[in-house]
Amino acid sequence: MLNKYLVVDLFAGPGGLGEGFSAFRTKKSEYPFKIGLSIEKDVFAHNTLELRSFFRQFAANRAPQEYYRYIKGEITKEELFKKYPLQAKASSEEAWHAELGETPHGEVSSRIKNALNKEKKWVLIGGPPCQAYSVMGRVRIKAENPDNFEEDHRHFLYKEYLKIIRDHEPPVFVMENVKGILSSKIKGECIFDKILDDLSCPSKAFTDTEEQTGSNGNLKYNIYSLVKNKNGNNPYDNRDYVIKCENYGIPQRRHRVILLGIRSDLKVKPNLLYKSSDKINMWDVLKGMPKLRSGVTDMAKDSPENWKKAISKIRNYAWFKEKRVEVDLIKQMDRCLAKIKNSFNLGGEYISHNKAPSRYKTWFFDSKLDGVCNHTARKHIKKDLRRYFYAACFAREYLKSPEINDFPRVIWPDHENVLQASHGSMFTDRFRVQLKNKPSTTITCHISKDGHYFIHPDPIQCRSLTVREVARLQTFPDNYFFEGPRTSQYSQVGNAVPPLLAKKIAKIVYGIFKQFG
């Protein structure tokens, strides 16, 4: 029987990194990695994590029919777990609802020790919360509370990760964060340089006043890029740690910093990620999804007829009647308006459907699911519906997403920063269409606020992307069910590491373990 390498996942979110490691399969069709413990503070993300852990308690392709009945809303989770108590107990022990930095470190350390059970070959994975490091996150935090920006505790949550490295000495770790961490500064010091130094020598990162019990002062790590070899004895450029996901088979232009740490006593050298021979475009994984309509919020009744009527009123604007925009665009809008159907619905948490995507069919598709889950369209105000429709028609006609100055001024949103955008400053692409012939733009947790940056390319559906669609762009399998209200589902997906990228990283880590026997 294969001796599995254990995985401890910190700041796990819904489990994207862990899913990739769990899904990695060797040439002998063996699954060498097993999640020993995953820790997440958000209750809904933890619920997602626990459910997926339950799913993985069964052999590949052997999840029980009751799992799918739960996704379809036919039974409750309580009924599901009651039917399979051993698997439910194992998933509850594996997925721990706890907040690093708030839960006593001794308790965290004890849970990890018990999960590892003296196993020496294991990998620590995860990424501290990114809001304090992302460019937009820093802008927002400084705007809300500029005096306390440098004291924001999220800047230092990586030290919780560091304590676990110090105390448990994993042979390998994988740490992920946003690209903005490269430019983030605290008191004039580059936070990323500090993190690299601390990860290289974990015990020296803590002052005398901080707990040092049992720490190994000689513990050191070599930190590697996953996409670039080191040039002799020269240090990496910080940008060498950035992975551009679209170059590695992910249908999304997502750029993330990922560090691979190997304990210095292990004289091994990791392989690099292989670049994909071609780009995977967003439509390669979204084509064939059930067609939906968006809802409308500011009418007496949300119905297909009222939704269609709200969009069709775009014809009443003078710029449309008098053809003040290009004639080809007016014709495109006329053609699309004629095709809008009253038969479209809003979708749901489960919809029967049996069409697989054109790419990664075996990865996404599960015939036992016989449908898609988390596929509910948002509702929008009437004016936003017309903006979405205009933007999607513009993108279809010109193969690019419009900027604010491409919109007739009468349908500009009534926001202060729109005027700034019209003069060429930030937010010029306030309404962004995801283009069929390109990888999508970065799926972020901001999608939980509104869908303006994630407009579906089909004008006839006139909506933003659903949770399942952004989950596809993040490469979550279709049978991966996201728990909680829809805003939380969007946040979970936006914050996650694409599982398909994580699977490729798992292959590299597997190679490291095989090198040192």
PDB file of C-alpha atoms in Angstrom, residues 74-193:
ATOM      1  CA  GLU A  74     -32.853  16.407  -1.880  1.00  0.00           C
ATOM      2  CA  ILE A  75     -31.407  15.651   1.574  1.00  0.00           C
ATOM      3  CA  THR A  76     -29.808  17.722   4.334  1.00  0.00           C
ATOM      4  CA  LYS A  77     -26.142  17.648   5.295  1.00  0.00           C
ATOM      5  CA  GLU A  78     -27.175  16.157   8.630  1.00  0.00           C
ATOM      6  CA  GLU A  79     -28.834  13.271   6.790  1.00  0.00           C
ATOM      7  CA  LEU A  80     -25.777  12.829   4.566  1.00  0.00           C
ATOM      8  CA  PHE A  81     -23.337  12.721   7.472  1.00  0.00           C
ATOM      9  CA  LYS A  82     -25.618  10.461   9.510  1.00  0.00           C
ATOM     10  CA  LYS A  83     -25.600   7.953   6.652  1.00  0.00           C
ATOM     11  CA  TYR A  84     -21.768   7.843   6.652  1.00  0.00           C
ATOM     12  CA  PRO A  85     -20.670   8.582  10.235  1.00  0.00           C
ATOM     13  CA  LEU A  86     -17.058   7.364   9.909  1.00  0.00           C
ATOM     14  CA  GLN A  87     -16.378   9.565   6.894  1.00  0.00           C
ATOM     15  CA  ALA A  88     -18.186  12.487   8.525  1.00  0.00           C
ATOM     16  CA  LYS A  89     -16.044  12.140  11.652  1.00  0.00           C
ATOM     17  CA  ALA A  90     -12.852  11.975   9.591  1.00  0.00           C
ATOM     18  CA  SER A  91     -13.800  15.095   7.627  1.00  0.00           C
ATOM     19  CA  SER A  92     -14.640  16.946  10.838  1.00  0.00           C
ATOM     20  CA  GLU A  93     -11.220  16.103  12.264  1.00  0.00           C
ATOM     21  CA  GLU A  94      -9.428  17.062   9.050  1.00  0.00           C
ATOM     22  CA  ALA A  95     -11.155  20.424   8.459  1.00  0.00           C
ATOM     23  CA  TRP A  96     -10.718  22.586  11.555  1.00  0.00           C
ATOM     24  CA  HIS A  97     -12.662  25.813  12.050  1.00  0.00           C
ATOM     25  CA  ALA A  98     -10.082  28.010  13.806  1.00  0.00           C
ATOM     26  CA  GLU A  99      -8.439  31.397  13.349  1.00  0.00           C
ATOM     27  CA  LEU A 100      -4.663  31.481  13.276  1.00  0.00           C
ATOM     28  CA  GLY A 101      -3.421  34.340  15.417  1.00  0.00           C
ATOM     29  CA  GLU A 102      -6.456  34.101  17.710  1.00  0.00           C
ATOM     30  CA  THR A 103      -6.483  30.416  18.608  1.00  0.00           C
ATOM     31  CA  PRO A 104      -3.691  29.715  21.146  1.00  0.00           C
ATOM     32  CA  HIS A 105      -0.564  28.653  19.305  1.00  0.00           C
ATOM     33  CA  GLY A 106      -0.101  25.671  21.617  1.00  0.00           C
ATOM     34  CA  GLU A 107      -3.501  24.332  20.593  1.00  0.00           C
ATOM     35  CA  VAL A 108      -2.685  24.783  16.904  1.00  0.00           C
ATOM     36  CA  SER A 109       0.677  23.087  17.358  1.00  0.00           C
ATOM     37  CA  SER A 110      -0.929  20.175  19.184  1.00  0.00           C
ATOM     38  CA  ARG A 111      -3.491  19.637  16.414  1.00  0.00           C
ATOM     39  CA  ILE A 112      -0.740  19.612  13.802  1.00  0.00           C
ATOM     40  CA  LYS A 113       1.378  17.203  15.850  1.00  0.00           C
ATOM     41  CA  ASN A 114      -1.546  14.814  16.227  1.00  0.00           C
ATOM     42  CA  ALA A 115      -2.395  15.031  12.522  1.00  0.00           C
ATOM     43  CA  LEU A 116       1.201  14.271  11.500  1.00  0.00           C
ATOM     44  CA  ASN A 117       1.516  11.361  13.956  1.00  0.00           C
ATOM     45  CA  LYS A 118       5.348  11.486  13.750  1.00  0.00           C
ATOM     46  CA  GLU A 119       5.313  11.354   9.941  1.00  0.00           C
ATOM     47  CA  LYS A 120       8.537  12.886   8.616  1.00  0.00           C
ATOM     48  CA  LYS A 121       7.599  13.363   4.965  1.00  0.00           C
ATOM     49  CA  TRP A 122       4.934  16.018   4.790  1.00  0.00           C
ATOM     50  CA  VAL A 123       4.308  19.391   3.209  1.00  0.00           C
ATOM     51  CA  LEU A 124       2.976  22.626   4.681  1.00  0.00           C
ATOM     52  CA  ILE A 125       0.858  24.673   2.278  1.00  0.00           C
ATOM     53  CA  GLY A 126      -1.239  27.837   2.395  1.00  0.00           C
ATOM     54  CA  GLY A 127      -1.242  31.576   2.014  1.00  0.00           C
ATOM     55  CA  PRO A 128      -1.822  34.212   4.696  1.00  0.00           C
ATOM     56  CA  PRO A 129      -4.763  36.561   3.926  1.00  0.00           C
ATOM     57  CA  CYS A 130      -3.868  38.859   1.054  1.00  0.00           C
ATOM     58  CA  GLN A 131      -6.035  41.954   1.665  1.00  0.00           C
ATOM     59  CA  ALA A 132      -3.229  43.876   3.363  1.00  0.00           C
ATOM     60  CA  TYR A 133      -0.799  43.066   0.527  1.00  0.00           C
ATOM     61  CA  SER A 134      -2.891  43.497  -2.618  1.00  0.00           C
ATOM     62  CA  VAL A 135      -2.626  46.859  -4.353  1.00  0.00           C
ATOM     63  CA  MET A 136      -6.377  47.525  -4.182  1.00  0.00           C
ATOM     64  CA  GLY A 137      -6.526  46.204  -0.626  1.00  0.00           C
ATOM     65  CA  ARG A 138      -3.865  48.687   0.458  1.00  0.00           C
ATOM     66  CA  VAL A 139      -5.725  51.536  -1.237  1.00  0.00           C
ATOM     67  CA  ARG A 140      -8.955  50.595   0.536  1.00  0.00           C
ATOM     68  CA  ILE A 141      -7.371  50.076   3.973  1.00  0.00           C
ATOM     69  CA  LYS A 142      -5.466  53.367   3.781  1.00  0.00           C
ATOM     70  CA  ALA A 143      -8.631  55.190   2.729  1.00  0.00           C
ATOM     71  CA  GLU A 144     -10.636  53.719   5.609  1.00  0.00           C
ATOM     72  CA  ASN A 145      -8.027  54.056   8.353  1.00  0.00           C
ATOM     73  CA  PRO A 146      -4.730  55.592   7.179  1.00  0.00           C
ATOM     74  CA  ASP A 147      -3.302  56.007  10.687  1.00  0.00           C
ATOM     75  CA  ASN A 148      -3.543  52.305  11.480  1.00  0.00           C
ATOM     76  CA  PHE A 149      -2.474  50.910   8.097  1.00  0.00           C
ATOM     77  CA  GLU A 150       0.971  49.809   9.247  1.00  0.00           C
ATOM     78  CA  GLU A 151      -0.470  48.239  12.403  1.00  0.00           C
ATOM     79  CA  ASP A 152      -3.001  46.106  10.504  1.00  0.00           C
ATOM     80  CA  HIS A 153      -2.534  42.625  11.980  1.00  0.00           C
ATOM     81  CA  ARG A 154      -2.949  41.007   8.561  1.00  0.00           C
ATOM     82  CA  HIS A 155       0.504  42.270   7.579  1.00  0.00           C
ATOM     83  CA  PHE A 156       1.971  39.911  10.143  1.00  0.00           C
ATOM     84  CA  LEU A 157      -0.220  36.820   9.850  1.00  0.00           C
ATOM     85  CA  TYR A 158       2.572  35.187   7.868  1.00  0.00           C
ATOM     86  CA  LYS A 159       4.318  34.852  11.252  1.00  0.00           C
ATOM     87  CA  GLU A 160       1.675  32.294  12.255  1.00  0.00           C
ATOM     88  CA  TYR A 161       2.778  30.283   9.226  1.00  0.00           C
ATOM     89  CA  LEU A 162       6.373  30.891  10.272  1.00  0.00           C
ATOM     90  CA  LYS A 163       5.805  29.641  13.827  1.00  0.00           C
ATOM     91  CA  ILE A 164       4.518  26.362  12.456  1.00  0.00           C
ATOM     92  CA  ILE A 165       7.577  26.022  10.223  1.00  0.00           C
ATOM     93  CA  ARG A 166       9.793  26.774  13.216  1.00  0.00           C
ATOM     94  CA  ASP A 167       8.065  24.308  15.527  1.00  0.00           C
ATOM     95  CA  HIS A 168       7.381  21.413  13.147  1.00  0.00           C
ATOM     96  CA  GLU A 169      10.221  21.716  10.595  1.00  0.00           C
ATOM     97  CA  PRO A 170       8.391  20.560   7.452  1.00  0.00           C
ATOM     98  CA  PRO A 171      10.757  19.218   4.796  1.00  0.00           C
ATOM     99  CA  VAL A 172       8.853  21.257   2.186  1.00  0.00           C
ATOM    100  CA  PHE A 173       6.462  24.194   2.270  1.00  0.00           C
ATOM    101  CA  VAL A 174       4.474  26.080  -0.359  1.00  0.00           C
ATOM    102  CA  MET A 175       3.351  29.640   0.407  1.00  0.00           C
ATOM    103  CA  GLU A 176       1.056  31.626  -1.891  1.00  0.00           C
ATOM    104  CA  ASN A 177       0.128  35.307  -1.975  1.00  0.00           C
ATOM    105  CA  VAL A 178      -0.863  38.154  -4.270  1.00  0.00           C
ATOM    106  CA  LYS A 179       1.586  39.878  -6.588  1.00  0.00           C
ATOM    107  CA  GLY A 180       1.048  43.104  -4.634  1.00  0.00           C
ATOM    108  CA  ILE A 181       3.101  41.683  -1.771  1.00  0.00           C
ATOM    109  CA  LEU A 182       6.211  42.511  -3.816  1.00  0.00           C
ATOM    110  CA  SER A 183       5.557  46.252  -3.465  1.00  0.00           C
ATOM    111  CA  SER A 184       4.005  46.331   0.011  1.00  0.00           C
ATOM    112  CA  LYS A 185       6.007  48.263   2.612  1.00  0.00           C
ATOM    113  CA  ILE A 186       5.865  48.654   6.380  1.00  0.00           C
ATOM    114  CA  LYS A 187       7.780  51.609   7.842  1.00  0.00           C
ATOM    115  CA  GLY A 188       9.684  51.939   4.601  1.00  0.00           C
ATOM    116  CA  GLU A 189      10.820  48.305   4.576  1.00  0.00           C
ATOM    117  CA  CYS A 190       9.782  45.939   1.792  1.00  0.00           C
ATOM    118  CA  ILE A 191       7.602  43.351   3.518  1.00  0.00           C
ATOM    119  CA  PHE A 192       8.455  40.685   0.925  1.00  0.00           C
ATOM    120  CA  ASP A 193      12.192  40.915   1.584  1.00  0.00           C
TER     121      ASP A 193
END
